[in-house]
Short mmCIF file of C-alpha atoms in Angstrom, two decimals:
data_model
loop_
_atom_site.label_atom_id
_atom_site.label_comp_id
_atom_site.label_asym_id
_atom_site.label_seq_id
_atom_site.Cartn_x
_atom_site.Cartn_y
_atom_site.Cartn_z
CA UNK A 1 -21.96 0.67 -19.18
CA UNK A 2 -21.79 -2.19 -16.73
CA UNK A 3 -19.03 -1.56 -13.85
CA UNK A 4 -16.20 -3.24 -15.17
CA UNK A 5 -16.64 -1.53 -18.81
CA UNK A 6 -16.02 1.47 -16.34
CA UNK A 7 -12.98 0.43 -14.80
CA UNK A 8 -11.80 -0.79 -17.92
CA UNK A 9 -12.69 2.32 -19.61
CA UNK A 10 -9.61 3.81 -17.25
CA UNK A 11 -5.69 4.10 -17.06
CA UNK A 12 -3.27 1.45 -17.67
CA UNK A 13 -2.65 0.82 -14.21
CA UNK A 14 -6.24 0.19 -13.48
CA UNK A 15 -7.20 -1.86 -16.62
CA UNK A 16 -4.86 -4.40 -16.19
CA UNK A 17 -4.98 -5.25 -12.63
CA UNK A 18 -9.11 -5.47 -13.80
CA UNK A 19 -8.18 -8.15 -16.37
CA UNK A 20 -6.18 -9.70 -13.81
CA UNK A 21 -8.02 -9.90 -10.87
CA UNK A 22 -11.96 -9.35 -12.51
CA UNK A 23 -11.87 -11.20 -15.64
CA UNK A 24 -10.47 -14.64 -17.59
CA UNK A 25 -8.11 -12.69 -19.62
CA UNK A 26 -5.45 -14.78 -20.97
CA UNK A 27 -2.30 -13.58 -19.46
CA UNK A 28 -0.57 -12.50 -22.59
CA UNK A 29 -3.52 -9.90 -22.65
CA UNK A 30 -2.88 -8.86 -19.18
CA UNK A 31 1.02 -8.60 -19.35
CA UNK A 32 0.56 -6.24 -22.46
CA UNK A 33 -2.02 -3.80 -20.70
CA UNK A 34 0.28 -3.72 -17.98
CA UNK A 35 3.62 -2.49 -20.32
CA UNK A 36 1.50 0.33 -20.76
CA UNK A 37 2.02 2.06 -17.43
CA UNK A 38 5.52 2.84 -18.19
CA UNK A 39 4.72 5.01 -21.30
CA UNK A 40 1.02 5.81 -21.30
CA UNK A 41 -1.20 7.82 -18.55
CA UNK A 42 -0.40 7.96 -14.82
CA UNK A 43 2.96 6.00 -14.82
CA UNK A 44 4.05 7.86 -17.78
CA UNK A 45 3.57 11.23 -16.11
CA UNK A 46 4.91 10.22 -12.59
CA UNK A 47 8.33 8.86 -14.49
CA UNK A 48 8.25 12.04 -16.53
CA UNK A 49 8.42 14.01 -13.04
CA UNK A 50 11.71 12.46 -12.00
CA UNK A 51 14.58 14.52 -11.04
CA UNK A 52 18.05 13.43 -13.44
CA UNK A 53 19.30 12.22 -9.67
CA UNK A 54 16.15 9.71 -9.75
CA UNK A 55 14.77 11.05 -6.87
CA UNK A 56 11.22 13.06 -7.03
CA UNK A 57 10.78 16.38 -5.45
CA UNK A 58 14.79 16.26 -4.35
CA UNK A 59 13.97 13.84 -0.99
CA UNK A 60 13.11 10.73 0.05
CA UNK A 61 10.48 11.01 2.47
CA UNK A 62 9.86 14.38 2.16
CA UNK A 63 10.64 17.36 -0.57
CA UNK A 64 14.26 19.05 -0.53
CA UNK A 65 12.29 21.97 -0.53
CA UNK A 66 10.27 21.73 2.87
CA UNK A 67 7.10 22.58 3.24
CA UNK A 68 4.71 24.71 5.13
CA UNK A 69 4.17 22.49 8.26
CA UNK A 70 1.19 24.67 9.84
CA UNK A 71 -0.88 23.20 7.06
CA UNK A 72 -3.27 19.94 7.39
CA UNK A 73 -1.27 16.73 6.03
CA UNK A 74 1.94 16.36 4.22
CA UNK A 75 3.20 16.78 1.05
CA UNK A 76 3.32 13.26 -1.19
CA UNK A 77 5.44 14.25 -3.95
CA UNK A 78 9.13 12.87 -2.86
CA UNK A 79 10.62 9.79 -3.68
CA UNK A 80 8.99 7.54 -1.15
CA UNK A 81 5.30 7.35 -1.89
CA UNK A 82 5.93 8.13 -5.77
CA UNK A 83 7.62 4.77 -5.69
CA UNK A 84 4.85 3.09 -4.15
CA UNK A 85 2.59 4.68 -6.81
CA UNK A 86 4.42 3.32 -9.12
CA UNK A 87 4.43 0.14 -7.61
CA UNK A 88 0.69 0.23 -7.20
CA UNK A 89 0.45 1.20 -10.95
CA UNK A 90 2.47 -2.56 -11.49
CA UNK A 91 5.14 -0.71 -13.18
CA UNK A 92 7.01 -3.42 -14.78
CA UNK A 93 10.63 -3.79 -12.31
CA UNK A 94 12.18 -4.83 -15.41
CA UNK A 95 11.48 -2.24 -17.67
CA UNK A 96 14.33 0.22 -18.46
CA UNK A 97 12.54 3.03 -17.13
CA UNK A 98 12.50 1.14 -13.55
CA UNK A 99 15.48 -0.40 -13.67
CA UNK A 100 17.25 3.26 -14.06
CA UNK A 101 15.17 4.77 -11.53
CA UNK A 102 16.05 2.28 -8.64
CA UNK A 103 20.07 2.14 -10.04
CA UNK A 104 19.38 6.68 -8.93
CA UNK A 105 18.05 6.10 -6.27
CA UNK A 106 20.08 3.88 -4.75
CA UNK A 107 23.02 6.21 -5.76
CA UNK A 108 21.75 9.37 -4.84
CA UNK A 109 18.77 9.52 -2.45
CA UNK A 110 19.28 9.61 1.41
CA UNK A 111 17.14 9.32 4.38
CA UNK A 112 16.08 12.71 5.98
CA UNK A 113 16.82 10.60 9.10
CA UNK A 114 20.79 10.39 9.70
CA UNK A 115 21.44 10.64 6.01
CA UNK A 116 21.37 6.75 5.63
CA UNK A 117 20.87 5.72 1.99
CA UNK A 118 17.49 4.98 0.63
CA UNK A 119 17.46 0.96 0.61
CA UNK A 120 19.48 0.61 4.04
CA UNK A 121 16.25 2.38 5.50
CA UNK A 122 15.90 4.29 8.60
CA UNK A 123 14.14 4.24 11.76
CA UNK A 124 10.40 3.95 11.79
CA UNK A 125 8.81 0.83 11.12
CA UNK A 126 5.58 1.97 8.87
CA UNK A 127 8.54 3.38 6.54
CA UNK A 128 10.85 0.79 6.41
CA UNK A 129 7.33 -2.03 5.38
CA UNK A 130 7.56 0.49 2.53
CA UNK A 131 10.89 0.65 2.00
CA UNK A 132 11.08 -3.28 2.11
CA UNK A 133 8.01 -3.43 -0.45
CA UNK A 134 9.67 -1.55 -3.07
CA UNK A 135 12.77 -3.10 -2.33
CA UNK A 136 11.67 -6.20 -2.86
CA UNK A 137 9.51 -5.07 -5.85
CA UNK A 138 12.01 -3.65 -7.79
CA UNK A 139 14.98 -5.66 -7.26
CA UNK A 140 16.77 -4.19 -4.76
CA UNK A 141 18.90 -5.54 -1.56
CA UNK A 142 17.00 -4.68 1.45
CA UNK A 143 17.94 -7.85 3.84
CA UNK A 144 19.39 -5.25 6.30
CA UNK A 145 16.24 -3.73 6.46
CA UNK A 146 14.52 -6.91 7.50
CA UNK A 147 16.56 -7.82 9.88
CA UNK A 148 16.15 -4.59 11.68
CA UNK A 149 11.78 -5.50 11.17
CA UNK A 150 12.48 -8.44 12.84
CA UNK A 151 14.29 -7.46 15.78
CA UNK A 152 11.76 -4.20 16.01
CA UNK A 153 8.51 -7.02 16.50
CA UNK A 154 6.49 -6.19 19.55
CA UNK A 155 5.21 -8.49 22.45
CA UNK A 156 1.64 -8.42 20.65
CA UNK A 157 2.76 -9.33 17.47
CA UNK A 158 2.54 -5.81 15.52
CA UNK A 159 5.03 -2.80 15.05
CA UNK A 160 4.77 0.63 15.61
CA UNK A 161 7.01 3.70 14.71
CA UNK A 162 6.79 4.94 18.20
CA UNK A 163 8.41 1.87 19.81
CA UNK A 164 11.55 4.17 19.72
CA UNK A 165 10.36 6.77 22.18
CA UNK A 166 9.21 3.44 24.28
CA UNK A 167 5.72 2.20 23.53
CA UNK A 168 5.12 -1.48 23.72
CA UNK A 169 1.52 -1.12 22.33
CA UNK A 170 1.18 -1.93 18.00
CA UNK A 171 -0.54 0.38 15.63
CA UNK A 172 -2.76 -0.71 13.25
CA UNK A 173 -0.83 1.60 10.27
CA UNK A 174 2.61 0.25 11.38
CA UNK A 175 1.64 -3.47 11.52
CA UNK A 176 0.20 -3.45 8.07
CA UNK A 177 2.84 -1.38 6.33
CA UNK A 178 5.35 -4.08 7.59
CA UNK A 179 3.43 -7.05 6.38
CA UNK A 180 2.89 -5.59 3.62
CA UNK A 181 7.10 -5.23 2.96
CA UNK A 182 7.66 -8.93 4.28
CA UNK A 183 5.01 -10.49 2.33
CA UNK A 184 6.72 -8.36 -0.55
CA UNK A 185 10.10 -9.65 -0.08
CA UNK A 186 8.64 -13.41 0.92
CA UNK A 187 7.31 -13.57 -2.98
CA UNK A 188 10.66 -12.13 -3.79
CA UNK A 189 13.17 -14.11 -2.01
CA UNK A 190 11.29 -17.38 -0.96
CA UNK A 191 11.36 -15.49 2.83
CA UNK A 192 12.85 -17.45 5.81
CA UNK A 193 11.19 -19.27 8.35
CA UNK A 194 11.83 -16.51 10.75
CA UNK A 195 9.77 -13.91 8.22
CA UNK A 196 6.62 -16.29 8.26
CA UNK A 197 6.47 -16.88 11.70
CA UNK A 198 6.78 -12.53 11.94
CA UNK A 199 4.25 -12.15 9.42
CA UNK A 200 1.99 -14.85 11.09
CA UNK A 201 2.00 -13.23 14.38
CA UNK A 202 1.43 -9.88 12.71
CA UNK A 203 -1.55 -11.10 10.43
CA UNK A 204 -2.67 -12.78 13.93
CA UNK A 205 -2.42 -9.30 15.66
CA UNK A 206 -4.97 -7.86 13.06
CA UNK A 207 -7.34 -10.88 12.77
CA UNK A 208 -7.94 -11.08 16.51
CA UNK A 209 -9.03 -7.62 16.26
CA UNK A 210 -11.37 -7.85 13.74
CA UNK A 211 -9.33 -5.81 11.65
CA UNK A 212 -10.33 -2.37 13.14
CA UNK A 213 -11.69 -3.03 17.13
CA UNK A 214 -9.91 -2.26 20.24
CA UNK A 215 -8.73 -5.72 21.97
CA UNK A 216 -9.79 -4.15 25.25
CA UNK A 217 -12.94 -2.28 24.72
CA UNK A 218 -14.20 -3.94 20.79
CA UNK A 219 -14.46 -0.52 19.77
CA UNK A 220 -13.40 0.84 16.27
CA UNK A 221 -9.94 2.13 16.89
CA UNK A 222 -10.47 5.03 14.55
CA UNK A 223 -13.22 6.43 12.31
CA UNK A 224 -10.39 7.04 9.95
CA UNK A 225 -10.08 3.18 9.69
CA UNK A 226 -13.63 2.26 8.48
CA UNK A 227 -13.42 4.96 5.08
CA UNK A 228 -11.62 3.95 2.24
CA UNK A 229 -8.93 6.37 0.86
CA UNK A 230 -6.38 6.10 -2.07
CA UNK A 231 -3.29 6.41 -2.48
CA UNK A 232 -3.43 4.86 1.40
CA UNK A 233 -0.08 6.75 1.86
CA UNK A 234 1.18 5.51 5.38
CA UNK A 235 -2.54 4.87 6.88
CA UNK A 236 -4.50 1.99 7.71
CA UNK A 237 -8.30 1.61 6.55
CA UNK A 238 -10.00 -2.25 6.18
CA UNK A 239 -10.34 -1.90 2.76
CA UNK A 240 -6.38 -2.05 2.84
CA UNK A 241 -5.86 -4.55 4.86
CA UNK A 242 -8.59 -6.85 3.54
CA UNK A 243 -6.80 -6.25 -0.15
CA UNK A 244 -3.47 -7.43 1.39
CA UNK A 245 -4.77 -10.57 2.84
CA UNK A 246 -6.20 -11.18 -0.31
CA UNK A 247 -2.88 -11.07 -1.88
CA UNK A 248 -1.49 -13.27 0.92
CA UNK A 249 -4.04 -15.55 0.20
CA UNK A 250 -4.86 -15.81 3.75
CA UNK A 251 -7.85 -18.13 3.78
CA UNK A 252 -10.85 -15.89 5.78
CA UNK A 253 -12.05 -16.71 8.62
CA UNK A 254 -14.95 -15.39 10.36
CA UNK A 255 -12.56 -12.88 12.15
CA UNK A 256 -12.60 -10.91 8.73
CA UNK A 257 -16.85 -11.33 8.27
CA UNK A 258 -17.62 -7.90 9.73
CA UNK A 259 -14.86 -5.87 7.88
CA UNK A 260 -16.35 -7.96 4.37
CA UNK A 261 -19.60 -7.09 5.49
CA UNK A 262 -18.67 -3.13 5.91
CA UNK A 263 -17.17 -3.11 2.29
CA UNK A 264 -20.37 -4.83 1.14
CA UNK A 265 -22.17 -2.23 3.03
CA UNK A 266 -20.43 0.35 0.91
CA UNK A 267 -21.44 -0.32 -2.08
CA UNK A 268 -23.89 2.43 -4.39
CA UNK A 269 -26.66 1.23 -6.54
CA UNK A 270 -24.64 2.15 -9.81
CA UNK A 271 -22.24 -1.08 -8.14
CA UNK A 272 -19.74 1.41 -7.39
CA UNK A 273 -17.32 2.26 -4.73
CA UNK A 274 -16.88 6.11 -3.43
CA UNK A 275 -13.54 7.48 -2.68
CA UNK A 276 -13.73 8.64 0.77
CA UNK A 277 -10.79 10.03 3.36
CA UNK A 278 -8.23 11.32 0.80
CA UNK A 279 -5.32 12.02 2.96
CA UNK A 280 -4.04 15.83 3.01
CA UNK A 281 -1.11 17.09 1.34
CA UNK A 282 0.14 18.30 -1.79
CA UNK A 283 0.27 15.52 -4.64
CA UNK A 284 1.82 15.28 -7.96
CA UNK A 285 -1.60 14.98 -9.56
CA UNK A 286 -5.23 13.91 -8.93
CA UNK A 287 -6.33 10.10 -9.55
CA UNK A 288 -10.01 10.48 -8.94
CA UNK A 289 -12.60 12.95 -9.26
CA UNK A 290 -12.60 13.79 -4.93
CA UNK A 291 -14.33 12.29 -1.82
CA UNK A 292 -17.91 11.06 -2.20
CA UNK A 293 -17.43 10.61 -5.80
CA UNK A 294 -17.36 6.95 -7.36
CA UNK A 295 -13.75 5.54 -6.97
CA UNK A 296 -12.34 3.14 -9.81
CA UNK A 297 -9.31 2.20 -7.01
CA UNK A 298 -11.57 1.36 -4.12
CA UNK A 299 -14.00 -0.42 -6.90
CA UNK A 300 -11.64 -1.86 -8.09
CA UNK A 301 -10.18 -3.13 -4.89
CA UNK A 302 -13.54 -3.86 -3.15
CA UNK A 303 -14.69 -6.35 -6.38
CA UNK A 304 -11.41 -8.24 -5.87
CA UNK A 305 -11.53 -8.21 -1.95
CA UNK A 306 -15.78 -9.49 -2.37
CA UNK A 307 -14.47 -12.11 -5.03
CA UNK A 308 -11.92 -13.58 -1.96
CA UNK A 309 -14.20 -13.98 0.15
CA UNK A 310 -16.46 -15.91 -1.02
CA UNK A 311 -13.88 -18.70 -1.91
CA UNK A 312 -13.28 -19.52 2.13
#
């Protein structure tokens, strides 16, 4: 079985993001793999673990519930980063199943932060990228949201969510999760000149750091940030931020050579990514088989990143 009968030998939400991005499938093909996720495997079941009140696990960024906080990580089963599972699964925003979830949501889930509703978001930058991402994604009005990204834009040209308590310094998982929202809404909206020009200087703030080095020292920020995880949650790694400047079809430069060359790097004899990192924290259910095991998302997302590349 060659690679790509392996990741096509997978869920919906992997198979047809493989046509897509790995193969000449005609479109038709791809669009009808893809209206699987809503009623077959891993979309299915996340959808079929919604609350009646839209919401998952009875909170937004966190469950209703609590949790026990002396333990490692956080739980990933509210509302928040099922959403942007779903979104990564490319469930269709105009299937009846997503249009009904966002209409709850936007009715009935609240921010754990000052009880704002869900698509007004809330304080912290790295959560309202997200929010703006699904926002955009699925339809829904999250200009205010924006605005507030905007205005929350360091000196350096990144974000970070502790700008509030007074740091002037970006973070590498802030800056990304906010491109990641603008370029979002930018393919929803047409953007405004005043987006670009953010999500220039933010893309700029990443590239002059070769996507994971200290601008003062050149060292690797974080460890963290050169293993590949998935879901990514909230935190940076380069095989995330490589994938979203291949979907901003940012044209690479050799500022982006060393993080290509450490996914290249990665890769087992069997042409296969591992999944490495896998952030703590209870989850609604497993997508791979556990770290150090091959990885059909980070295979996935490594051939796709590779194929970029190489068309500089």
């Amino acid at each position: 079985m060659t690679v790509l009968d392996w990741l096509l030998d997978s869920d919906p939400a992997i198979r047809w993001q493989a046509l897509r991005d790995l193969t000449e499938a005609p479109e038709a093909a791809v669009a009808a793999e893809r209206a699987r996720v809503a009623t077959e495997g891993w979309g299915a079941r996340l959808l079929a673990l919604r609350g009646a009140d839209g919401q998952w696990a009875g909170g937004a960024c966190f469950p209703a519930a609590g949790w026990d906080r002396s333990e490692a990580g956080q739980p990933w089963t509210s509302t928040l980063p099922t959403l942007a599972l779903l979104r990564e699964f490319g469930l269709d925003p105009d299937s009846a199943a997503a249009r009904e979830t966002i209409a709850l949501v936007r009715e009935n889930c609240r921010w754990e932060y000052d009880d704002l509703p869900f698509f007004d978001g809330e304080v912290e930058p790295c959560i309202n990228g997200r929010t703006v991402a699904l926002g955009a994604y699925f339809g829904a009005d999250v200009e205010g949201i924006v605005t507030r990204l905007l205005d929350d834009q360091l000196e350096d040209g990144g974000w970070n969510c502790e700008a509030e308590y007074g740091s002037t310094r970006a973070s590498f998982d802030s800056t990304l999760n906010v491109l990641e929202g603008l370029l979002a809404h930018e393919r929803a909206t047409g953007g405004t000149p005043r987006t670009a020009a953010a999500r220039r200087r933010g893309e700029e703030y990443l590239l002059d750091r070769a996507l994971f080095r200290r601008m003062s020292t050149g060292d690797p920020v974080s460890p963290s940030y050169l293993q590949f995880s998935f879901p990514s949650q909230w935190h940076y790694d380069v095989l995330r931020a490589l994938d979203y400047f291949r979907t901003a079809t940012v044209a690479p430069d050799e500022r982006v050579d060393e993080a290509v060359a450490l996914v290249r790097g990665k890769q087992r004899p069997d042409g296969t990514w591992p999944l490495e990192n896998t952030h703590p924290g209870a989850v609604h259910f497993a997508l791979e088989d556990g770290d150090g095991r091959p990885s059909r998302w980070n295979t996935l997302r490594a051939l796709r990143v590779l194929r970029w590349s190489r068309r500089s």
